[in-house]
Amino acid sequence: MYDAWKILVGLAIFLGLFTFAFWMNAGKAAPIPEPKIDTPEIKKMAEAERKCVEDKHFMRTTHMQLINDWRDQALRDGDRDYINKKGKKYVISLQNTCMKCHSNKKEFCDKCHNYTGVAPYCWDCHIVPEEEPKGNES
Amino acid sequence: MGVKVSLSVSLGVVLAIVVVALVGGEVSTLQPVFGIFVPYAAFVIFLVGFIYRVVDWGRSPVPYRIPTTCGQQKTLPWIKQNKIENPSSTLGVIGRMILEVFAFRSLFRHTKAEMASGNIVYGASKWIWLGAILFHYSFLIIAVRHLRLFLEPVPFFINGLDLVDGMFQIGAPTLYLTDLLLIGAVSYLLVRRLIVPKMRYISLANDYFPLFLILGIGISGVLMRFFIRVDIVSVKELTMGLATLHPVMPEGIGAIFFVHVALISTLFAYFPFSKLMHAGGVFLSPGRNLANTNRAKMHVNPWEYPVKIHPYEDYEDEFREKMKEAGIPVERE
């Protein structure tokens, strides 16, 4: 090979860049996040009533679009009524509806958002809920 | 091949991959094939093929300096040399290569010939440069952004890139600017081939295929992010399995994800065999990476061997007697 060392250095850089993720992860396990749904508000509910506004699959994949639509509907149109797919009515409010049950932002929202590198801009306007200083029982 | 055949073959192959992945992605027993085996196989083909092609080029001798020169070469001290377009030193070559690789300088120099009142006129034409540079940098940012699915914890610079790319906070999840730029730029590059008669004349199936493929990757990705949504946590579970070499196949990932992955796998596997190898080839282009030292330095052909010669003295030694007999004069008796 002509100019062998230049080409080999180039190929080494190429290989290093493209296998970067393998080296970074070598010997590491990547635990799957488990968002906690054991807040006092959820525990208070009967087993059958422990339902989010929409079904689990929809919430997992599409909650961000739902919340975005909620914002537009509540703040731009002044309409705070949401009827879900089963016909049940909810009040559109992040603080009073979503966060009423999911009061554990650190153990719920942040788990998956940090895992997938998502930085939602909810908290640009909303106040981040206080959690930890209240002790164990809350 | 006519344009209709080229177009239908390249578009047909891309659509066939989409259909196969759509159908296969719905079958749970086939999911590990599309989610684990195909990506791994494509990635190995890509790495091995890429290195093979580069080593193959490296083994080809380039005995003489053949840079494309488009400026004044180094000459008398009072004539100004164009050190970038006609480099005579390694430093000049490095400068030229950096501009070529990072700024696509040779595309920037693209001109267009037109007839203006009976004369041929050459004018600047930057559209191809703009389309190419937007496409390449968007693709680069998109690829780097995807590392959020392959690294845990996600490094700060990838989170930062994500924020900058979605800085207008349009919708949720936020619209990425590079998604728009990539699809726009690839569409431009495709339309350009189709509507400019000269471009259409020289375009082949292997020109259209990568454009359709990349357009398919972009569209399937955008669909997955904004319209046919999948559970990103399950997706990362799969991608982290691939990156930690402990592949797992989580349940419940939608078929659109397998379409996206199948198209990307095709791009990876196709890469070393195609014109896409210009990514490695640009570094090994003798037209760019050589200094114009043709006459300043001695360049020896590496395959040069001692040539067998037969000078007149030897000839005469061999045939002296016969020459004398025939009466031909000889120089030495």
Coordinates of C-alpha atoms in Angstrom, one line a residue:
Chain A
M1 CA 0.0 0.0 0.0
Y2 CA 1.3 3.5 -0.9
D3 CA 1.2 6.2 1.8
A4 CA 0.2 3.3 4.1
W5 CA 0.5 5.1 7.4
K6 CA -1.7 8.0 6.3
I7 CA -4.4 5.6 5.0
L8 CA -4.2 3.4 8.1
V9 CA -4.6 6.5 10.4
G10 CA -7.6 7.5 8.3
L11 CA -9.1 4.1 8.5
A12 CA -8.5 3.9 12.3
I13 CA -10.3 7.2 12.7
F14 CA -13.2 5.9 10.5
L15 CA -13.4 2.7 12.6
G16 CA -13.2 4.6 15.9
L17 CA -16.0 6.9 14.9
F18 CA -18.3 4.3 13.6
T19 CA -17.8 1.9 16.5
F20 CA -17.8 4.7 19.1
A21 CA -21.1 3.5 20.7
F22 CA -19.7 -0.1 21.2
W23 CA -16.6 1.2 23.0
M24 CA -18.6 3.6 25.2
N25 CA -21.0 0.7 26.2
A26 CA -18.4 -2.0 26.5
G27 CA -19.0 -4.1 29.6
K28 CA -22.0 -1.9 30.7
A29 CA -25.5 -3.0 31.0
A30 CA -28.2 -0.6 30.1
P31 CA -31.1 -1.0 32.6
I32 CA -34.5 -0.1 31.2
P33 CA -36.1 2.8 33.1
E34 CA -39.1 1.9 35.3
P35 CA -41.2 5.0 35.9
K36 CA -42.9 4.7 39.3
I37 CA -46.7 4.8 39.6
D38 CA -46.9 4.3 43.4
T39 CA -47.7 7.8 44.5
P40 CA -50.2 8.2 47.4
E41 CA -52.8 9.6 45.1
I42 CA -52.7 6.5 42.8
K43 CA -52.5 4.1 45.8
K44 CA -55.7 5.7 47.2
M45 CA -57.6 4.7 44.1
A46 CA -59.3 1.3 43.7
E47 CA -57.5 -1.1 41.4
A48 CA -60.1 -0.8 38.7
E49 CA -60.0 3.0 38.7
R50 CA -56.2 3.2 38.2
K51 CA -56.5 4.5 34.7
C52 CA -54.8 7.4 32.9
V53 CA -56.8 9.7 30.7
E54 CA -56.1 7.3 27.7
D55 CA -54.8 3.7 27.5
K56 CA -51.3 2.8 28.3
H57 CA -50.0 2.3 24.8
F58 CA -51.4 5.7 23.7
M59 CA -49.9 7.4 26.7
R60 CA -46.5 5.8 26.2
T61 CA -46.3 6.8 22.6
T62 CA -48.3 10.0 22.3
H63 CA -48.6 11.7 25.6
M64 CA -46.5 14.6 24.4
Q65 CA -48.8 15.4 21.5
L66 CA -51.8 15.1 23.9
I67 CA -50.3 17.5 26.4
N68 CA -49.4 19.9 23.5
D69 CA -53.0 19.8 22.2
W70 CA -54.2 20.4 25.8
R71 CA -52.1 23.5 26.1
D72 CA -53.4 24.9 22.9
Q73 CA -57.0 24.0 23.8
A74 CA -56.8 25.4 27.3
L75 CA -54.7 28.5 26.9
R76 CA -55.5 29.6 23.3
D77 CA -59.2 28.5 23.1
G78 CA -60.0 28.7 26.8
D79 CA -61.7 25.3 26.7
R80 CA -60.6 23.0 29.6
D81 CA -62.9 20.0 28.9
Y82 CA -61.3 16.8 27.5
I83 CA -63.5 13.8 26.5
N84 CA -61.3 10.7 26.2
K85 CA -61.9 7.8 23.8
K86 CA -64.2 6.1 26.2
G87 CA -66.3 9.2 26.7
K88 CA -65.0 10.1 30.1
K89 CA -64.6 13.8 30.9
Y90 CA -61.4 15.3 32.3
V91 CA -60.3 18.8 33.2
I92 CA -57.4 19.9 31.0
S93 CA -54.6 20.9 33.4
L94 CA -51.0 19.7 33.8
Q95 CA -50.8 20.7 37.5
N96 CA -54.3 19.6 38.6
T97 CA -54.9 16.5 36.4
C98 CA -51.6 15.0 35.2
M99 CA -49.5 15.9 38.2
K100 CA -52.3 15.1 40.7
C101 CA -51.6 11.4 40.3
H102 CA -48.1 11.6 38.9
S103 CA -46.8 13.9 41.6
N104 CA -43.4 12.2 41.4
K105 CA -41.7 14.0 38.5
K106 CA -38.3 12.7 39.4
E107 CA -39.4 9.1 39.6
F108 CA -41.9 9.3 36.7
C109 CA -41.4 11.9 34.0
D110 CA -37.6 12.2 34.3
K111 CA -36.9 8.4 34.2
C112 CA -37.8 8.0 30.5
H113 CA -37.0 11.5 29.5
N114 CA -33.4 11.2 30.7
Y115 CA -33.1 7.7 29.3
T116 CA -34.1 8.8 25.8
G117 CA -32.4 12.2 26.0
V118 CA -35.7 14.2 25.8
A119 CA -35.9 17.7 27.4
P120 CA -39.6 18.7 27.4
Y121 CA -40.2 22.4 27.8
C122 CA -43.2 22.0 30.2
W123 CA -41.1 23.5 32.9
D124 CA -40.2 26.6 31.0
C125 CA -43.6 27.9 32.1
H126 CA -44.9 25.5 34.8
I127 CA -43.3 25.4 38.2
V128 CA -41.3 22.3 38.8
P129 CA -43.1 20.4 41.6
E130 CA -41.3 20.2 44.9
E131 CA -40.8 16.7 46.0
E132 CA -38.0 15.5 48.2
P133 CA -37.8 17.7 51.4
K134 CA -41.2 16.4 52.7
G135 CA -39.8 13.2 54.1
N136 CA -40.5 9.5 53.4
E137 CA -44.2 9.4 54.1
S138 CA -45.3 11.7 51.3
Chain B
M1 CA -31.2 2.7 -19.6
G2 CA -33.9 5.2 -20.2
V3 CA -35.0 7.5 -17.5
K4 CA -38.2 5.7 -17.0
V5 CA -36.5 2.3 -16.4
S6 CA -33.9 3.9 -14.1
L7 CA -36.6 5.6 -12.1
S8 CA -38.9 2.7 -11.8
V9 CA -36.1 0.3 -10.9
S10 CA -34.7 2.5 -8.1
L11 CA -38.0 3.5 -6.7
G12 CA -39.3 0.0 -7.1
V13 CA -36.5 -1.5 -5.0
V14 CA -37.0 1.1 -2.2
L15 CA -40.7 0.5 -2.2
A16 CA -40.1 -3.3 -2.1
I17 CA -37.9 -2.9 1.0
V18 CA -40.6 -0.8 2.6
V19 CA -43.3 -3.4 1.9
V20 CA -41.1 -6.3 3.1
A21 CA -40.3 -4.5 6.3
L22 CA -44.0 -3.5 6.8
V23 CA -45.2 -7.0 6.5
G24 CA -42.2 -8.6 8.4
G25 CA -42.4 -6.0 11.1
E26 CA -45.9 -7.1 12.0
V27 CA -44.8 -10.8 12.4
S28 CA -43.4 -11.3 15.9
T29 CA -41.2 -14.2 14.9
L30 CA -39.6 -12.1 12.1
Q31 CA -39.0 -9.1 14.3
P32 CA -35.6 -10.2 15.5
V33 CA -34.6 -10.7 11.9
F34 CA -35.5 -7.1 11.0
G35 CA -34.5 -5.6 14.3
I36 CA -31.3 -7.4 15.1
F37 CA -29.9 -9.6 12.4
V38 CA -30.3 -7.3 9.4
P39 CA -28.8 -4.2 11.2
Y40 CA -25.8 -6.2 12.4
A41 CA -25.2 -7.8 9.0
A42 CA -25.6 -4.4 7.2
F43 CA -23.2 -2.8 9.7
V44 CA -20.5 -5.5 9.2
I45 CA -20.8 -5.3 5.4
F46 CA -20.4 -1.5 5.7
L47 CA -17.3 -1.6 7.8
V48 CA -15.6 -4.5 5.9
G49 CA -16.6 -3.1 2.5
F50 CA -15.5 0.4 3.3
I51 CA -12.1 -0.7 4.5
Y52 CA -11.7 -3.0 1.6
R53 CA -12.4 -0.3 -0.9
V54 CA -10.0 2.2 0.8
V55 CA -7.2 -0.4 1.0
D56 CA -7.9 -1.3 -2.7
W57 CA -7.4 2.3 -3.7
G58 CA -4.4 2.6 -1.4
R59 CA -2.7 -0.3 -3.3
S60 CA -3.1 1.5 -6.6
P61 CA 0.1 3.3 -7.5
V62 CA -0.2 7.0 -8.4
P63 CA 3.3 7.5 -9.8
Y64 CA 3.0 11.1 -11.0
R65 CA 1.4 14.2 -9.6
I66 CA -2.0 14.6 -11.2
P67 CA -3.8 17.3 -9.2
T68 CA -6.5 19.3 -10.9
T69 CA -5.0 22.7 -11.0
C70 CA -7.2 25.7 -11.3
G71 CA -4.9 28.6 -10.4
Q72 CA -1.5 29.9 -11.0
Q73 CA 1.2 27.4 -10.1
K74 CA 4.3 28.2 -8.2
T75 CA 6.8 29.9 -10.5
L76 CA 8.9 33.0 -10.6
P77 CA 8.9 34.9 -7.3
W78 CA 7.1 37.9 -8.7
I79 CA 4.2 35.9 -10.0
K80 CA 1.6 35.3 -7.3
Q81 CA 0.9 31.6 -6.7
N82 CA -2.6 30.4 -6.0
K83 CA -1.7 28.2 -3.0
I84 CA -5.1 26.6 -2.5
E85 CA -6.1 25.8 -6.1
N86 CA -2.5 24.9 -7.2
P87 CA -0.7 23.8 -4.0
S88 CA 3.0 23.1 -4.1
S89 CA 3.4 22.1 -0.4
T90 CA 1.8 19.7 2.0
L91 CA 0.4 22.6 3.9
G92 CA -1.4 23.8 0.7
V93 CA -2.7 20.3 0.1
I94 CA -4.0 20.1 3.7
G95 CA -5.8 23.5 3.2
R96 CA -7.2 22.4 -0.1
M97 CA -8.5 19.1 1.4
I98 CA -10.0 20.8 4.5
L99 CA -11.9 23.2 2.2
E100 CA -13.0 20.3 0.0
V101 CA -14.1 18.0 2.7
F102 CA -15.8 20.5 5.0
A103 CA -16.9 23.2 2.5
F104 CA -17.3 21.3 -0.8
R105 CA -15.1 23.9 -2.5
S106 CA -15.1 22.2 -5.9
L107 CA -18.9 22.3 -5.9
F108 CA -18.7 25.9 -4.9
R109 CA -16.7 26.6 -8.0
H110 CA -19.4 25.1 -10.2
T111 CA -20.3 27.4 -13.1
K112 CA -23.1 27.3 -15.6
A113 CA -22.7 27.9 -19.3
E114 CA -25.4 29.9 -21.0
M115 CA -25.9 31.6 -24.4
A116 CA -26.4 35.4 -23.9
S117 CA -27.0 37.4 -27.1
G118 CA -25.1 35.0 -29.2
N119 CA -22.1 34.6 -26.9
I120 CA -21.4 31.8 -24.5
V121 CA -21.3 33.1 -20.9
Y122 CA -20.1 31.3 -17.8
G123 CA -21.8 32.4 -14.6
A124 CA -21.7 31.3 -11.0
S125 CA -24.3 28.7 -10.0
K126 CA -24.3 27.9 -6.3
W127 CA -27.6 26.0 -6.0
I128 CA -26.0 22.5 -6.3
W129 CA -23.4 23.6 -3.7
L130 CA -26.2 24.8 -1.4
G131 CA -28.3 21.7 -1.8
A132 CA -25.3 19.4 -1.3
I133 CA -24.0 21.2 1.8
L134 CA -27.4 21.4 3.4
F135 CA -28.0 17.8 2.8
H136 CA -24.7 16.5 4.0
Y137 CA -24.6 18.6 7.2
S138 CA -28.2 17.8 8.0
F139 CA -27.5 14.1 7.6
L140 CA -24.4 14.4 9.8
I141 CA -26.4 16.2 12.6
I142 CA -29.2 13.7 12.3
A143 CA -26.8 10.7 12.6
V144 CA -25.0 12.2 15.6
R145 CA -28.4 13.0 17.2
H146 CA -29.3 9.4 16.9
L147 CA -26.5 8.5 19.3
R148 CA -29.0 9.3 22.1
L149 CA -30.5 5.9 21.3
F150 CA -27.1 4.1 21.4
L151 CA -25.5 5.7 24.5
E152 CA -26.6 5.5 28.2
P153 CA -26.3 7.9 29.9
V154 CA -26.8 10.3 27.0
P155 CA -23.8 12.6 26.7
F156 CA -24.4 16.3 27.2
F157 CA -23.3 17.3 23.7
I158 CA -26.0 15.1 22.2
N159 CA -28.7 16.6 24.4
G160 CA -27.3 20.0 23.5
L161 CA -27.5 19.2 19.8
D162 CA -31.0 18.0 20.2
L163 CA -32.0 21.3 21.9
V164 CA -30.4 23.4 19.2
D165 CA -32.0 21.4 16.4
G166 CA -35.4 21.7 17.9
M167 CA -34.9 25.3 19.1
F168 CA -38.1 26.7 17.7
Q169 CA -40.1 24.3 19.9
I170 CA -42.7 23.7 17.3
G171 CA -45.1 21.1 18.6
A172 CA -44.3 18.2 20.8
P173 CA -42.1 16.3 20.2
T174 CA -40.3 19.3 18.8
L175 CA -39.8 19.7 15.1
Y176 CA -36.1 19.2 14.1
L177 CA -34.8 21.8 11.6
T178 CA -32.4 19.2 10.1
D179 CA -35.4 17.0 9.3
L180 CA -36.9 19.7 7.1
L181 CA -33.5 20.6 5.6
L182 CA -32.6 17.0 4.8
I183 CA -35.9 16.2 3.1
G184 CA -35.9 19.6 1.3
A185 CA -32.3 19.2 0.1
V186 CA -32.7 15.6 -1.0
S187 CA -35.9 16.5 -2.9
Y188 CA -34.0 19.3 -4.6
L189 CA -31.2 17.0 -5.6
L190 CA -33.7 14.6 -7.0
V191 CA -35.8 17.1 -8.8
R192 CA -32.7 18.7 -10.3
R193 CA -31.8 15.3 -11.9
L194 CA -35.3 15.0 -13.3
I195 CA -35.9 18.5 -14.7
V196 CA -32.5 19.6 -16.0
P197 CA -32.2 17.8 -19.4
K198 CA -28.4 17.4 -19.2
M199 CA -28.7 15.9 -15.7
R200 CA -31.5 13.6 -16.7
Y201 CA -29.4 12.4 -19.6
I202 CA -26.4 11.4 -17.5
S203 CA -28.5 10.0 -14.5
L204 CA -28.6 6.3 -13.9
A205 CA -30.5 4.0 -11.6
N206 CA -27.5 4.1 -9.2
D207 CA -28.0 7.9 -9.0
Y208 CA -31.7 7.8 -8.3
F209 CA -31.5 4.8 -5.9
P210 CA -29.6 6.5 -3.0
L211 CA -31.8 9.6 -3.3
F212 CA -35.0 7.6 -3.0
L213 CA -33.4 5.5 -0.2
I214 CA -32.4 8.6 1.8
L215 CA -35.7 10.3 1.1
G216 CA -37.4 7.1 2.4
I217 CA -35.2 7.1 5.5
G218 CA -36.1 10.8 6.2
I219 CA -39.8 10.3 5.5
S220 CA -40.1 7.1 7.6
G221 CA -38.3 8.8 10.5
V222 CA -40.5 11.9 10.4
L223 CA -43.6 9.7 10.2
M224 CA -42.4 7.8 13.2
R225 CA -41.7 10.9 15.2
F226 CA -44.8 12.9 14.5
F227 CA -47.5 10.7 13.0
I228 CA -47.3 6.9 13.4
R229 CA -45.8 7.0 16.8
V230 CA -43.8 4.2 18.5
D231 CA -42.7 3.8 22.1
I232 CA -39.3 5.3 22.1
V233 CA -38.3 3.6 25.4
S234 CA -38.8 0.2 23.7
V235 CA -36.9 1.4 20.7
K236 CA -34.0 2.4 23.0
E237 CA -34.1 -0.9 24.7
L238 CA -33.6 -2.5 21.3
T239 CA -30.8 -0.1 20.2
M240 CA -29.0 -0.4 23.5
G241 CA -29.2 -4.1 23.1
L242 CA -27.4 -3.8 19.8
A243 CA -24.8 -1.3 21.1
T244 CA -24.0 -3.5 24.2
L245 CA -23.8 -6.6 22.0
H246 CA -26.6 -8.2 24.1
P247 CA -29.4 -7.9 21.6
V248 CA -33.0 -8.0 22.9
M249 CA -36.2 -7.7 21.0
P250 CA -38.8 -5.8 23.0
E251 CA -42.4 -6.3 22.2
G252 CA -44.9 -3.8 20.7
I253 CA -42.7 -1.7 18.5
G254 CA -44.7 -0.6 15.5
A255 CA -43.9 -1.8 11.9
I256 CA -42.9 1.8 10.9
F257 CA -39.8 1.3 13.0
F258 CA -38.8 -1.7 11.0
V259 CA -39.3 0.2 7.8
H260 CA -36.9 2.9 9.0
V261 CA -34.4 0.3 10.2
A262 CA -34.6 -1.7 6.9
L263 CA -34.0 1.3 4.8
I264 CA -31.0 2.4 6.9
S265 CA -29.6 -1.1 6.8
T266 CA -29.9 -1.1 3.1
L267 CA -28.0 2.2 3.0
F268 CA -25.2 0.8 5.1
A269 CA -24.9 -2.4 3.1
Y270 CA -25.2 -0.6 -0.2
F271 CA -22.6 2.0 0.7
P272 CA -19.3 0.3 -0.1
F273 CA -20.5 -0.9 -3.5
S274 CA -21.8 2.5 -4.6
K275 CA -21.0 6.0 -5.5
L276 CA -21.6 6.8 -1.9
M277 CA -18.0 5.7 -1.3
H278 CA -17.0 9.3 -2.3
A279 CA -17.1 9.7 1.5
G280 CA -13.8 7.7 1.7
G281 CA -12.8 8.4 -1.9
V282 CA -12.5 12.2 -1.5
F283 CA -9.5 11.6 0.8
L284 CA -7.8 9.3 -1.8
S285 CA -8.5 11.5 -4.9
P286 CA -5.2 12.2 -6.6
G287 CA -6.8 15.1 -8.2
R288 CA -7.1 16.8 -4.8
N289 CA -4.6 15.3 -2.4
L290 CA -1.4 15.7 -4.4
A291 CA 0.8 18.8 -4.5
N292 CA 1.7 20.1 -7.9
T293 CA 5.4 19.3 -7.7
N294 CA 5.6 17.6 -11.1
R295 CA 8.8 19.5 -12.1
A296 CA 10.1 20.6 -8.8
K297 CA 10.7 17.1 -7.5
M298 CA 11.8 13.8 -9.0
H299 CA 8.9 11.3 -9.1
V300 CA 9.8 7.7 -9.8
N301 CA 7.3 5.2 -11.1
P302 CA 7.0 2.5 -8.4
W303 CA 6.7 -0.3 -10.9
E304 CA 9.7 0.8 -12.9
Y305 CA 12.2 -2.1 -13.5
P306 CA 15.6 -2.3 -15.3
V307 CA 14.6 -2.4 -19.0
K308 CA 16.4 -5.0 -21.1
I309 CA 18.2 -3.1 -23.8
H310 CA 20.1 -4.2 -26.8
P311 CA 22.4 -1.4 -28.0
Y312 CA 24.1 -1.3 -31.4
E313 CA 27.5 -2.4 -30.0
D314 CA 25.9 -5.7 -28.7
Y315 CA 24.1 -6.1 -32.0
E316 CA 27.3 -5.8 -33.9
D317 CA 29.0 -8.3 -31.6
E318 CA 26.2 -10.7 -32.2
F319 CA 26.1 -10.5 -36.0
R320 CA 29.6 -9.3 -36.9
E321 CA 30.6 -12.4 -38.9
K322 CA 27.3 -12.4 -40.8
M323 CA 27.5 -8.7 -41.5
K324 CA 31.1 -9.1 -42.9
E325 CA 30.0 -11.9 -45.1
A326 CA 27.2 -9.7 -46.5
G327 CA 29.6 -6.8 -47.0
I328 CA 27.9 -4.5 -44.4
P329 CA 30.4 -2.1 -42.9
V330 CA 31.1 -2.7 -39.2
E331 CA 32.4 -0.2 -36.7
R332 CA 34.8 -2.5 -34.9
E333 CA 36.7 -5.4 -36.4

